[in-house]
Short mmCIF file of C-alpha atoms in Angstrom, two decimals:
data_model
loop_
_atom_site.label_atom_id
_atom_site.label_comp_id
_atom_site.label_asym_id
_atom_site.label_seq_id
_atom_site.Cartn_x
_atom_site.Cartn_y
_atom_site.Cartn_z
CA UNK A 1 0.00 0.00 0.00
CA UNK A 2 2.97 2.54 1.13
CA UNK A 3 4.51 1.45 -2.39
CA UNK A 4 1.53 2.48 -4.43
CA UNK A 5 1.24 5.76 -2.77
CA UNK A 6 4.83 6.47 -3.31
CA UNK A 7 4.28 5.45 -6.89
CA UNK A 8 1.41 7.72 -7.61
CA UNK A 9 3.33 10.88 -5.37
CA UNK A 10 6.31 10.09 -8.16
CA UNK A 11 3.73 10.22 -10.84
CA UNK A 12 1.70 13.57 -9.51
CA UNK A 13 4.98 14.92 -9.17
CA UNK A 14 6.61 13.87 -12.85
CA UNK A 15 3.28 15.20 -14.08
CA UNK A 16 3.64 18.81 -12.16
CA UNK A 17 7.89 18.52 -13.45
CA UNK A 18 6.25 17.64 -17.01
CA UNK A 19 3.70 21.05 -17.01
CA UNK A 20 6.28 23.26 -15.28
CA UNK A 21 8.79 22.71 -18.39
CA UNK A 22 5.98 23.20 -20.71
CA UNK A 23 5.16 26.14 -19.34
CA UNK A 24 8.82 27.34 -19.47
CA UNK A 25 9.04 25.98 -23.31
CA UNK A 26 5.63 28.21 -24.03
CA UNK A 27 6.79 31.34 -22.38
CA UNK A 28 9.88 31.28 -24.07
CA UNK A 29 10.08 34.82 -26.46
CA UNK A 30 12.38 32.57 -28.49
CA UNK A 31 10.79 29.94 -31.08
CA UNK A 32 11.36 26.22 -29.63
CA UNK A 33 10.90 23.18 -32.13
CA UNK A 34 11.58 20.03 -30.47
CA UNK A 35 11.82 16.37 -32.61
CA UNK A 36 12.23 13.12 -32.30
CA UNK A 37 15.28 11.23 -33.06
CA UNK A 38 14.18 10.30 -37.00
CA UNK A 39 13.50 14.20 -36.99
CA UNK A 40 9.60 13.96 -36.75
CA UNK A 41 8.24 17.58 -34.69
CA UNK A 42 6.66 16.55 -31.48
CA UNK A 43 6.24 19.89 -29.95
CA UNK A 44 6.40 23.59 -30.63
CA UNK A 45 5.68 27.32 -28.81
CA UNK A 46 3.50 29.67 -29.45
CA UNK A 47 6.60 31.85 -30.23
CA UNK A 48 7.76 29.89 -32.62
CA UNK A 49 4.29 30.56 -34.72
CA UNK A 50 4.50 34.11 -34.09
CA UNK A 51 8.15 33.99 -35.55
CA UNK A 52 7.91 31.91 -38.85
CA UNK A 53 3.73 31.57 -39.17
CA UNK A 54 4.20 28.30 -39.08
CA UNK A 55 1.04 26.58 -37.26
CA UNK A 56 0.76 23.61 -34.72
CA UNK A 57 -1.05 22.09 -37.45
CA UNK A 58 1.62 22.68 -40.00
CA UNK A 59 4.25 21.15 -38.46
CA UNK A 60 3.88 18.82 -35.26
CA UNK A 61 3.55 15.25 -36.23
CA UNK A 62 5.24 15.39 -39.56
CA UNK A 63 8.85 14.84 -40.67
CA UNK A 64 11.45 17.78 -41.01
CA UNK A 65 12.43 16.19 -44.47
CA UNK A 66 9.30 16.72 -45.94
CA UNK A 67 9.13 20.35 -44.49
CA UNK A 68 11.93 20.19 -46.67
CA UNK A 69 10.78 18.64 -49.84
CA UNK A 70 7.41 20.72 -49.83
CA UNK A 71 9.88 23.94 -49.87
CA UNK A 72 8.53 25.26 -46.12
CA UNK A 73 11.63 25.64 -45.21
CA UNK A 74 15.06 25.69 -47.25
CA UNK A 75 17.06 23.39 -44.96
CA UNK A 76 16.67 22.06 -41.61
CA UNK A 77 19.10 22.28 -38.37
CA UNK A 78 17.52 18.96 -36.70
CA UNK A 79 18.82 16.44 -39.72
CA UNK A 80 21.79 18.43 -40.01
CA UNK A 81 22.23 17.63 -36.26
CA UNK A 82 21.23 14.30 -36.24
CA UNK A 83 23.74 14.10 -39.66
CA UNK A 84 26.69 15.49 -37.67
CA UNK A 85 25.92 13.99 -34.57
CA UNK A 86 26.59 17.16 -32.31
CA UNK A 87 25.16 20.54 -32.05
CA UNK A 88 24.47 23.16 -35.06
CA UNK A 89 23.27 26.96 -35.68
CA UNK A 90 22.30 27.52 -39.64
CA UNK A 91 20.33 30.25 -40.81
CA UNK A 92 16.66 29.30 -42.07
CA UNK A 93 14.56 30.70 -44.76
CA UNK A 94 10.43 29.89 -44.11
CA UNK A 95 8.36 30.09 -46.82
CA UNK A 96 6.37 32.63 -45.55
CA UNK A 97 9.35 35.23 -46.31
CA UNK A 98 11.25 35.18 -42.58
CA UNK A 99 14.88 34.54 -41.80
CA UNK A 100 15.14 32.42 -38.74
CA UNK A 101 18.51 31.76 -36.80
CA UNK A 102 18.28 28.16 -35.71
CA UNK A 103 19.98 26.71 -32.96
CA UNK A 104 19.66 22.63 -32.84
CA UNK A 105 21.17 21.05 -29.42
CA UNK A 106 20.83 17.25 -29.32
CA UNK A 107 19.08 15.68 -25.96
CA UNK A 108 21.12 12.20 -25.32
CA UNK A 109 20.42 9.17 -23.21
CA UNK A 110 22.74 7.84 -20.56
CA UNK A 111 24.17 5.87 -23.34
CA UNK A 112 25.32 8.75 -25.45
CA UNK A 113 22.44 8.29 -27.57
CA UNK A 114 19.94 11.07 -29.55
CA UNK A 115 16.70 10.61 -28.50
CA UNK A 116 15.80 14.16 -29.03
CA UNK A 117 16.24 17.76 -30.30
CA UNK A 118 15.79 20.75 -29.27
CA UNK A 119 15.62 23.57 -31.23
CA UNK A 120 15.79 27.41 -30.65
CA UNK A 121 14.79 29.78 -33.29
CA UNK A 122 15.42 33.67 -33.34
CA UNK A 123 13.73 35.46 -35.83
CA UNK A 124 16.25 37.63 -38.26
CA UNK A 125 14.30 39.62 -39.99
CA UNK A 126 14.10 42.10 -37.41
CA UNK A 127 17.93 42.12 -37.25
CA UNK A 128 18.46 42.16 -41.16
CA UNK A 129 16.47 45.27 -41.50
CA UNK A 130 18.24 47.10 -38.71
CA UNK A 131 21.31 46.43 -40.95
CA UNK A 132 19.85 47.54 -43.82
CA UNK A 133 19.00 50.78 -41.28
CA UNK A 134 22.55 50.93 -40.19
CA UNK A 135 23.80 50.36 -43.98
CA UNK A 136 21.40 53.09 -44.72
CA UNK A 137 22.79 55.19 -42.11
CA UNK A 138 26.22 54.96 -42.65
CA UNK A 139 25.70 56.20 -46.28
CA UNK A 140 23.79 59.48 -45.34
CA UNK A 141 26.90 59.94 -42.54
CA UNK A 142 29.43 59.36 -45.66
CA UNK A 143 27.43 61.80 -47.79
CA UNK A 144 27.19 64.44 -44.74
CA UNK A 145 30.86 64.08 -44.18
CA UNK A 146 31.35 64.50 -47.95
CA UNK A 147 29.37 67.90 -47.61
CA UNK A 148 31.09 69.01 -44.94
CA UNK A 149 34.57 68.22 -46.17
CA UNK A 150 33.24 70.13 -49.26
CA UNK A 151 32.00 73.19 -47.09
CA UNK A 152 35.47 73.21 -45.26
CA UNK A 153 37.30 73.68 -48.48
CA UNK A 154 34.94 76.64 -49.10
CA UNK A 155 36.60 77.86 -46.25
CA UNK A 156 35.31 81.72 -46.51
CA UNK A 157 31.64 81.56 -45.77
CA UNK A 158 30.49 84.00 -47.63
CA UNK A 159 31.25 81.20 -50.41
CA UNK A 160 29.29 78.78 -49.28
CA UNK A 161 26.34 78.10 -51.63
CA UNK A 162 22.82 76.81 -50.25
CA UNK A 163 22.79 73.32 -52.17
CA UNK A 164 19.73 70.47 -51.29
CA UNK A 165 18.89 69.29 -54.76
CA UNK A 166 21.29 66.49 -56.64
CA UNK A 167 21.59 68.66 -59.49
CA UNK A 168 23.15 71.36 -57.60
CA UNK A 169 25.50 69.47 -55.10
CA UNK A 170 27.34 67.96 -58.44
CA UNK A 171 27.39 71.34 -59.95
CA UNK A 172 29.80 71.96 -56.64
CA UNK A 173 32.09 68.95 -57.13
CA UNK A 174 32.34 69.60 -60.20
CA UNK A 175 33.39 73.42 -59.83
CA UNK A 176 35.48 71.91 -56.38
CA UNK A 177 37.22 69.46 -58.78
CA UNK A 178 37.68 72.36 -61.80
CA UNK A 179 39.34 74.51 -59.16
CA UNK A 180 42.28 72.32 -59.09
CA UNK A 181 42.82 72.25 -62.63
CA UNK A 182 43.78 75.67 -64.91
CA UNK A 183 41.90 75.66 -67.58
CA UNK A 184 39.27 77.87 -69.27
CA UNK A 185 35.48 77.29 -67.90
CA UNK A 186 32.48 78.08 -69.54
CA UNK A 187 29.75 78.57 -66.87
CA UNK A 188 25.88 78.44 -68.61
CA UNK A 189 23.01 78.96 -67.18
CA UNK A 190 19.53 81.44 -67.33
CA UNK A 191 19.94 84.67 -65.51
CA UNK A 192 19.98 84.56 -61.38
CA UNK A 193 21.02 81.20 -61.10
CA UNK A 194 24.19 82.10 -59.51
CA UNK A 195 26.79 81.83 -61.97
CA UNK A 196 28.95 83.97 -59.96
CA UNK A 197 29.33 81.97 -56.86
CA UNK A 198 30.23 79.05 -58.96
CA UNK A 199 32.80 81.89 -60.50
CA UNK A 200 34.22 82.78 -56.74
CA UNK A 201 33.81 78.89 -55.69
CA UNK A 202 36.39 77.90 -58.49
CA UNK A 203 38.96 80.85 -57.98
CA UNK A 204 39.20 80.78 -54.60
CA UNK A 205 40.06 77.31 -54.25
CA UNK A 206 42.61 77.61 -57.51
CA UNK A 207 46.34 78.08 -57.20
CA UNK A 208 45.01 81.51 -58.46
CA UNK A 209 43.13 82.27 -54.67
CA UNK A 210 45.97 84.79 -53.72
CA UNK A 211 46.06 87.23 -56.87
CA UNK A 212 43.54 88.77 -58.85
CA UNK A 213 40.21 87.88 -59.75
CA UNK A 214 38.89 90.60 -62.69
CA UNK A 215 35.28 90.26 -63.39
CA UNK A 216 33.81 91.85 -66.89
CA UNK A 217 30.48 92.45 -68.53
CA UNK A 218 30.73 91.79 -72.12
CA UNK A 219 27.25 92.99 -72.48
CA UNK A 220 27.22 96.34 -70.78
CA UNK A 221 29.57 98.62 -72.88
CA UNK A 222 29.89 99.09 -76.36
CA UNK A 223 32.33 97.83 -78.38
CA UNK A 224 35.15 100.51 -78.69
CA UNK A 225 35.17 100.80 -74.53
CA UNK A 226 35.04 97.15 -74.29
CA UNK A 227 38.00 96.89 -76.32
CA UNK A 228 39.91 99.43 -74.12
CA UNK A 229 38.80 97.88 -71.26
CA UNK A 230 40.25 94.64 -71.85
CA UNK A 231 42.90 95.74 -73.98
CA UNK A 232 44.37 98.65 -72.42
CA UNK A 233 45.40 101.84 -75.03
CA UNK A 234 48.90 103.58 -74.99
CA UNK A 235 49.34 107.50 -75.01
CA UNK A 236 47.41 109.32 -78.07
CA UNK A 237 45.67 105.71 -79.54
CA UNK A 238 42.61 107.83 -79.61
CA UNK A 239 41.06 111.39 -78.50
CA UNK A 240 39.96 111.27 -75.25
CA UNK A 241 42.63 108.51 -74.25
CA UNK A 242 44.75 109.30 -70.87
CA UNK A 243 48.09 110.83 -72.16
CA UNK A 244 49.91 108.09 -69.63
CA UNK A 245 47.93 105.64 -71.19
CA UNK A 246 46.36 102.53 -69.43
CA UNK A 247 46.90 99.19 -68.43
CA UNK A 248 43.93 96.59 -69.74
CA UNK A 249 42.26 94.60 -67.42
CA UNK A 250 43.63 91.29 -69.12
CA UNK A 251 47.10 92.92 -68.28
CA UNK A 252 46.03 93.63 -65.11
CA UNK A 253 44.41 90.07 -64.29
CA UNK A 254 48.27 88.54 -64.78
CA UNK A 255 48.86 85.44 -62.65
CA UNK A 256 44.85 85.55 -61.64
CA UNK A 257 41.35 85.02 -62.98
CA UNK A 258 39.65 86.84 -65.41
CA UNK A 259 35.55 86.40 -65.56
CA UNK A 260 34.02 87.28 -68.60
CA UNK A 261 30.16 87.30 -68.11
CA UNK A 262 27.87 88.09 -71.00
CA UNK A 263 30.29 86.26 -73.39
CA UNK A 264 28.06 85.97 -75.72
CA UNK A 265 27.59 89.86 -75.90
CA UNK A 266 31.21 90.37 -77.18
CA UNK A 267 31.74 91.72 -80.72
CA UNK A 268 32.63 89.91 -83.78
CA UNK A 269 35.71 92.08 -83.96
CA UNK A 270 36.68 91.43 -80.07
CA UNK A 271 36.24 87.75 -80.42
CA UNK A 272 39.09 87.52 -83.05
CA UNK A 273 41.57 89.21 -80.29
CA UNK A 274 40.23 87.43 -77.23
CA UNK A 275 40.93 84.19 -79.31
CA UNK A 276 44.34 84.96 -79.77
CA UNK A 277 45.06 85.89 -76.50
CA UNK A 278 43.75 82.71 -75.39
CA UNK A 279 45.99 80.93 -77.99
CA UNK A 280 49.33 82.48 -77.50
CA UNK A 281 49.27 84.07 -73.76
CA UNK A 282 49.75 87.74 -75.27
CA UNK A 283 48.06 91.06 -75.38
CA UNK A 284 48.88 93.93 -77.42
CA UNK A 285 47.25 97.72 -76.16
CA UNK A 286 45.37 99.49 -78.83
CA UNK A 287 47.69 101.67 -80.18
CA UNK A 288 50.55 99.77 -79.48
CA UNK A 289 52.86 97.43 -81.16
CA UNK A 290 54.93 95.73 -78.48
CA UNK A 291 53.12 92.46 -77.12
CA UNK A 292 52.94 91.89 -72.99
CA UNK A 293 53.17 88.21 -71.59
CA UNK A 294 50.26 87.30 -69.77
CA UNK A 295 49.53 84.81 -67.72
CA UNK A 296 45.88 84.28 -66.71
CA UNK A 297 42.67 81.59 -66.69
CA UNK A 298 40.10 82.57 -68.16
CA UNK A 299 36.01 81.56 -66.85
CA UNK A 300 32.97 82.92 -69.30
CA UNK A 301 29.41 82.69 -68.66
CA UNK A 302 26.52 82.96 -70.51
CA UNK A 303 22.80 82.45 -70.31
CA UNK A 304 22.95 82.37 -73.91
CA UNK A 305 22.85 79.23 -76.56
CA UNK A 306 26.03 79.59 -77.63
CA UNK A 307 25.83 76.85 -80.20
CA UNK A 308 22.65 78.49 -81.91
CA UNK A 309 24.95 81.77 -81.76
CA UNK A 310 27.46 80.08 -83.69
CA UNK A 311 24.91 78.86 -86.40
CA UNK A 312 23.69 82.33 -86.83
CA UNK A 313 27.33 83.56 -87.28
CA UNK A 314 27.36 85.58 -84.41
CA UNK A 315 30.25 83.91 -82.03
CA UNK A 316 32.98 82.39 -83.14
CA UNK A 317 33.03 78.33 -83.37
CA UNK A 318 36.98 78.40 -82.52
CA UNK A 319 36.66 80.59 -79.67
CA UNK A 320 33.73 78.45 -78.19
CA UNK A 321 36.00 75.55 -78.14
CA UNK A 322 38.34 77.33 -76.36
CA UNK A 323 36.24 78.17 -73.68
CA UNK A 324 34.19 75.34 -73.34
CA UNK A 325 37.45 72.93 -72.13
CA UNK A 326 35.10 72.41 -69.20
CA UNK A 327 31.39 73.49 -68.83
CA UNK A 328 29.73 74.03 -65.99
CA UNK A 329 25.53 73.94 -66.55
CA UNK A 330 23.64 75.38 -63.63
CA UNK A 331 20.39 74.42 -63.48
CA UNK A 332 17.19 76.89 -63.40
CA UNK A 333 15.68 77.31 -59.52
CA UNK A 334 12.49 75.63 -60.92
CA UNK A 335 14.86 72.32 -61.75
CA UNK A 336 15.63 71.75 -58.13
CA UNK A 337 13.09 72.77 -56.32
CA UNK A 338 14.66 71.43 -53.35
CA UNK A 339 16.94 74.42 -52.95
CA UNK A 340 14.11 76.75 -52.76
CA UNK A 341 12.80 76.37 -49.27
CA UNK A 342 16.65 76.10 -47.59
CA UNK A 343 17.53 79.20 -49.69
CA UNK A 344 14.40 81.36 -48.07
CA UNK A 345 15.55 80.30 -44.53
CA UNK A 346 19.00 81.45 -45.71
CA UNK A 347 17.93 85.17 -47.53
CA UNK A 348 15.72 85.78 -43.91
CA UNK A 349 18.99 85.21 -41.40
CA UNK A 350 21.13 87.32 -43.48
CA UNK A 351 17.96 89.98 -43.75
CA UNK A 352 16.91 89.68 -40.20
CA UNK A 353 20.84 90.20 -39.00
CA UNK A 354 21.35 93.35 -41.59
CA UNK A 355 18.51 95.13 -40.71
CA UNK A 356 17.47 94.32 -37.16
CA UNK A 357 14.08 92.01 -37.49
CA UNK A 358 12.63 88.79 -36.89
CA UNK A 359 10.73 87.55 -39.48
CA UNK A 360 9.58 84.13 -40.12
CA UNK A 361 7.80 82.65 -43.61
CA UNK A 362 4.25 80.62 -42.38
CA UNK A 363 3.67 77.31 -44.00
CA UNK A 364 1.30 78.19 -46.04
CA UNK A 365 3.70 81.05 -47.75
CA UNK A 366 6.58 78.66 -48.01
CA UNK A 367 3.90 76.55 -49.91
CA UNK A 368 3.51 79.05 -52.38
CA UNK A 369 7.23 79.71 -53.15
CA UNK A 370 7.85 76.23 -53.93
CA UNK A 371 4.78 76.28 -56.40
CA UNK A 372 6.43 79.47 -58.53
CA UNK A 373 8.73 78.78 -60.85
CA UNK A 374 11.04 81.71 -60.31
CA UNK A 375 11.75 82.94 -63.74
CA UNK A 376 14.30 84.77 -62.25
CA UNK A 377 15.91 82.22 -60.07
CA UNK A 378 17.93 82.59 -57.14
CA UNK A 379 18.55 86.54 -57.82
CA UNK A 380 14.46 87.22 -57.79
CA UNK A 381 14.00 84.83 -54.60
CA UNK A 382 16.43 86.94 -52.72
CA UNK A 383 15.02 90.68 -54.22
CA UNK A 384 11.48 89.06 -53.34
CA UNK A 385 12.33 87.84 -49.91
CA UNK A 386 14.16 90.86 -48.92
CA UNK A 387 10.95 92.89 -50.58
CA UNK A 388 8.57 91.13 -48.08
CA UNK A 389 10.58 90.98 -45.15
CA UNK A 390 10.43 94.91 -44.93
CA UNK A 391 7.32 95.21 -46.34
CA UNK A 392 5.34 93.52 -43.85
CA UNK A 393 4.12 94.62 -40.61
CA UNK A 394 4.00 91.17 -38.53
CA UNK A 395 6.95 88.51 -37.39
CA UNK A 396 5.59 86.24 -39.18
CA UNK A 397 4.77 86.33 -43.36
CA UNK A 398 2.00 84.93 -44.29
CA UNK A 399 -0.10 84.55 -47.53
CA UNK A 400 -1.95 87.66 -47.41
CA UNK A 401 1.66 89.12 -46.99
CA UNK A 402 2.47 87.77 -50.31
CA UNK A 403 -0.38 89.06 -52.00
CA UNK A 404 -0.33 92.35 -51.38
CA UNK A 405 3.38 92.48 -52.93
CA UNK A 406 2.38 90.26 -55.77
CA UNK A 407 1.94 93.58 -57.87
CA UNK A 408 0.12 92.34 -60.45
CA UNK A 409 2.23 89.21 -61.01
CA UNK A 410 -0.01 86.83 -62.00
CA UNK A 411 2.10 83.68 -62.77
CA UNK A 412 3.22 84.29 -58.54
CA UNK A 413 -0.88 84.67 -58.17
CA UNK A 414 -1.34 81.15 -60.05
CA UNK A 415 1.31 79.93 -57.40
CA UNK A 416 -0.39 81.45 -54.43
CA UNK A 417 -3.70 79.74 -55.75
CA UNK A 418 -2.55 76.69 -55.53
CA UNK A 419 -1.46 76.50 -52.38
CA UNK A 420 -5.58 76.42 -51.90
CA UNK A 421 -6.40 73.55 -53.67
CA UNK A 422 -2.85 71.01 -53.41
CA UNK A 423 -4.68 69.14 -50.03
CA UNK A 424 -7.24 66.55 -50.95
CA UNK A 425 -10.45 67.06 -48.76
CA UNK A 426 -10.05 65.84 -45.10
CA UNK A 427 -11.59 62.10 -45.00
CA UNK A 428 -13.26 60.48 -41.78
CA UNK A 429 -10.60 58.78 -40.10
CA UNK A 430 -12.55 55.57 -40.07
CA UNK A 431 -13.10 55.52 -43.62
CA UNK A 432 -10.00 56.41 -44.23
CA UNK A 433 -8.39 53.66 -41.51
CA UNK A 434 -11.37 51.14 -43.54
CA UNK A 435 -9.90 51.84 -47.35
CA UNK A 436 -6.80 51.26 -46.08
CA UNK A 437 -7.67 48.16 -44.09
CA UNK A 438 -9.08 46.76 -47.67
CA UNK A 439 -5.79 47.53 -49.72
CA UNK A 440 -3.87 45.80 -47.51
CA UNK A 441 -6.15 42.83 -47.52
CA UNK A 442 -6.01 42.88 -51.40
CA UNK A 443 -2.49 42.76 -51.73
CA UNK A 444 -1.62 40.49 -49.35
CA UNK A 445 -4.40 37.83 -50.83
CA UNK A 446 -2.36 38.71 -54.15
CA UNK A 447 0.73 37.49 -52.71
CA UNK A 448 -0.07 33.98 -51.16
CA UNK A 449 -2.09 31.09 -52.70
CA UNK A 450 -4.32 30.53 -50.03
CA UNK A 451 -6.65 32.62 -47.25
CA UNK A 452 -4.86 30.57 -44.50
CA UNK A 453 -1.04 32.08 -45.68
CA UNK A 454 -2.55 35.19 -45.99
CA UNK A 455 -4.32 34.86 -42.33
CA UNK A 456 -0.63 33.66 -40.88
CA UNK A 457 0.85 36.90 -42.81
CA UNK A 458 -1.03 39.48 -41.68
CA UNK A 459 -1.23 37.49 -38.07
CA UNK A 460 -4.93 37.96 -37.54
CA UNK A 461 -7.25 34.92 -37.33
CA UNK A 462 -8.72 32.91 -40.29
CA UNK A 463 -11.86 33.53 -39.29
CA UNK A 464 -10.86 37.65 -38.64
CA UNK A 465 -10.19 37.66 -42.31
CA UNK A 466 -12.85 35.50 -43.84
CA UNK A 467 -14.95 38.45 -42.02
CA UNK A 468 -13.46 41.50 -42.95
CA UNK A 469 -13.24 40.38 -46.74
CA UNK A 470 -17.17 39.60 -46.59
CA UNK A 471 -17.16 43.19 -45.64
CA UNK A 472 -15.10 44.85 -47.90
CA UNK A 473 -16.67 43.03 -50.94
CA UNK A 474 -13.22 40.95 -51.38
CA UNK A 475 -12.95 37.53 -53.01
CA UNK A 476 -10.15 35.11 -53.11
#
């Protein structure tokens, strides 16, 4: 009698061991997979569904080699166990699109013997798309650092140009990497688009920075000045002329850099001369007979199609070729749109420090800036920002601000308009939340071949989606 009561304490208590470890297995946050010794599942955790959505029903009772065969999962860390006789850790790749990190620990008997394994699966996917994060990351920090070494070798701030947009950051490197190299630069773009920063960007990081930099305006004096200008005149070359006579400014510009803007302006007659100075280094004054040695680099610019020029016979095919050893294309403000917005917050500091003011551009403004196309690019975002700033009686600009400086401008009033009518209508969150629900649903049905995949996807409950499609109107 003592003997049977013993027996059935031993069994109550083996039965109370048995639940406690099942309870341990079940609250595990890890996925555990335990098999037989022929590799047949004969228990799993909730966990391990929540992991891989891979059911009780899927798996326990059947063999790890057909999971295999059927394509559930790719390859399986039990039979490579039970292979290898010893422990193993393999990644795993479920059919339902996770990456599990398996861990398979064989269970022996006291005669050294697998009876069992026990297997503890992490999910990865988690800790593959943090790495894509980090990856991610680490690119945007090499890209800052890129900027940042490119600011530094700006050095002067007053160089520094506001860049967001792709299109204008290469436009940079590119000037950056034209710096080091002395040779003539052709710099196009429409008017305002800042042609002269790029200009100052290239000579003061040139071997060039610490001597002259001579800036001319093909365009704004006639000819027979022009020519003077550049050229320099000795004593009595014409009436009017300084009886000392006087240096030109390519003279002048020796050892530095010498900006012709307007390029396209220059005269027939003047492009003949320029294109000889450019081919033999040597400048004679009007006048004069005795040629001066010159050593400069020369950067044009132009808003003009020099290549329809040149089919109209009005510049000079040769001398295009020698300016254009490296061209420089600035894109218009309404091509990188992205620039807009930082440039505003840029014109206000400098405003708000020169005069004394606070002013701040609402949402709804900035909105309408971004929506113009700025025909005259950076230069008529400044003038209008400036404009604005001191026009407006508040510390903060807002839309009726803008209007009352539009001034007739009706391509800034189409802009403005806008503004009114870019937000869809406000939607009731729940039918909003509902239409969204549905998509999801859709695409998700799309992706699997059967209701119960899609169910284990999403992680809802057959039944939860059965429902919701009968709602929606879906069908499988």
């Amino acid at each position: 009698m003592d003997k049977l009561v013993r027996l059935q304490k031993e069994k109550a208590s083996l039965k109370e061991v048995r639940q406690e470890l099942n309870e341990v297995i079940n609250s595990s946050f890890d996925g555990i997979v335990i098999s037989d010794e022929n590799g047949v599942i004969i228990h799993q955790n909730p966990s391990y569904e929540k992991i891989t959505g891979l059911s009780v029903k899927d798996c326990v009772g059947r063999s790890l080699r057909e999971l295999e065969e059927e394509g559930i999962i790719d390859n399986s860390a039990t039979l490579k166990a039970l292979k290898e006789n010893k422990g193993v850790t393999i990644t795993q790749k479920i059919n339902t699109g996770t990456m599990v990190l398996v861990s398979a620990v064989p269970i022996r008997n006291r005669h050294g013997e697998i009876k069992k394994v026990v297997n503890n699966v992490r999910d990865l996917t988690l800790l593959n798309q943090l790495q894509q994060e980090i990856e991610q990351l680490e690119k945007q920090k090499k890209e800052i650092d890129k900027e940042l070494k490119m600011l530094k070798k700006q050095k002067n701030p007053k160089l520094s140009i506001i860049a967001q947009s792709k299109s204008m950051k290469e436009v940079i490197n590119r000037s950056l990497r034209v710096a080091d190299i002395d040779s003539s630069v052709l710099i196009q773009g429409a008017s305002g688009v800042g042609k002269e920063k790029i200009l100052e960007l290239i000579h003061h990081n040139s071997v060039r920075k610490s001597h002259s930099l001579i800036r001319i305006n093909c365009g704004a004096l006639p000819e027979n000045l022009l020519e003077s200008e550049l050229f320099g005149y000795e004593s009595g070359a014409f009436t009017g002329a300084n009886k000392k006579g006087k240096v030109g400014l390519l003279e002048a510009a020796d050892k530095g850099t010498v900006f012709l803007d307007e390029i396209g302006e220059m005269p027939s007659s003047l492009q003949v001369k320029l294109l000889r100075v450019l081919q033999e280094h040597k400048v004679t004054r009007i006048g004069g007979t005795k040629e001066t040695s010159i050593n400069i680099r020369v950067v044009a610019a132009t808003h003009r199609n020099l290549v329809k020029l040149i089919e109209e016979g009005k510049f000079r095919e040769d001398l295009y070729y020698r300016l254009n050893v490296i061209p420089i294309q600035i894109p218009s403000l309404k091509d990188r749109r992205e620039d807009i917005i930082p440039l505003i917050y840029h014109f206000l500091h400098v405003i708000n420090q020169k005069y004394g003011i606070h002013r701040r551009i609402s949402p709804e403004a900035l909105d309408m800036f971004k929506y113009y196309d700025w025909p005259g690019n950076v230069r008529e975002l400044e003038n209008f920002v400036e404009r604005i700033s001191l026009m407006t009686a508040t510390t903060e600009i807002g839309m009726e601000d803008v209007r009352k400086e539009l001034q007739g401008n009706d391509a800034l009033q189409t802009a403005a308009d806008k503004t009114k009518i870019k937000s869809p209508p406000v939607k009731p969150l729940k039918n909003s939340l509902a239409n969204y629900e549905s998509q999801i649903i859709k695409e998700s049905l799309g992706k699997h071949d059967s209701i119960r995949k899609t169910a284990l996807a999403l992680e809802v409950d057959q039944s939860t989606l059965v429902r919701k499609m009968k709602r929606y109107g879906i069908e499988k």
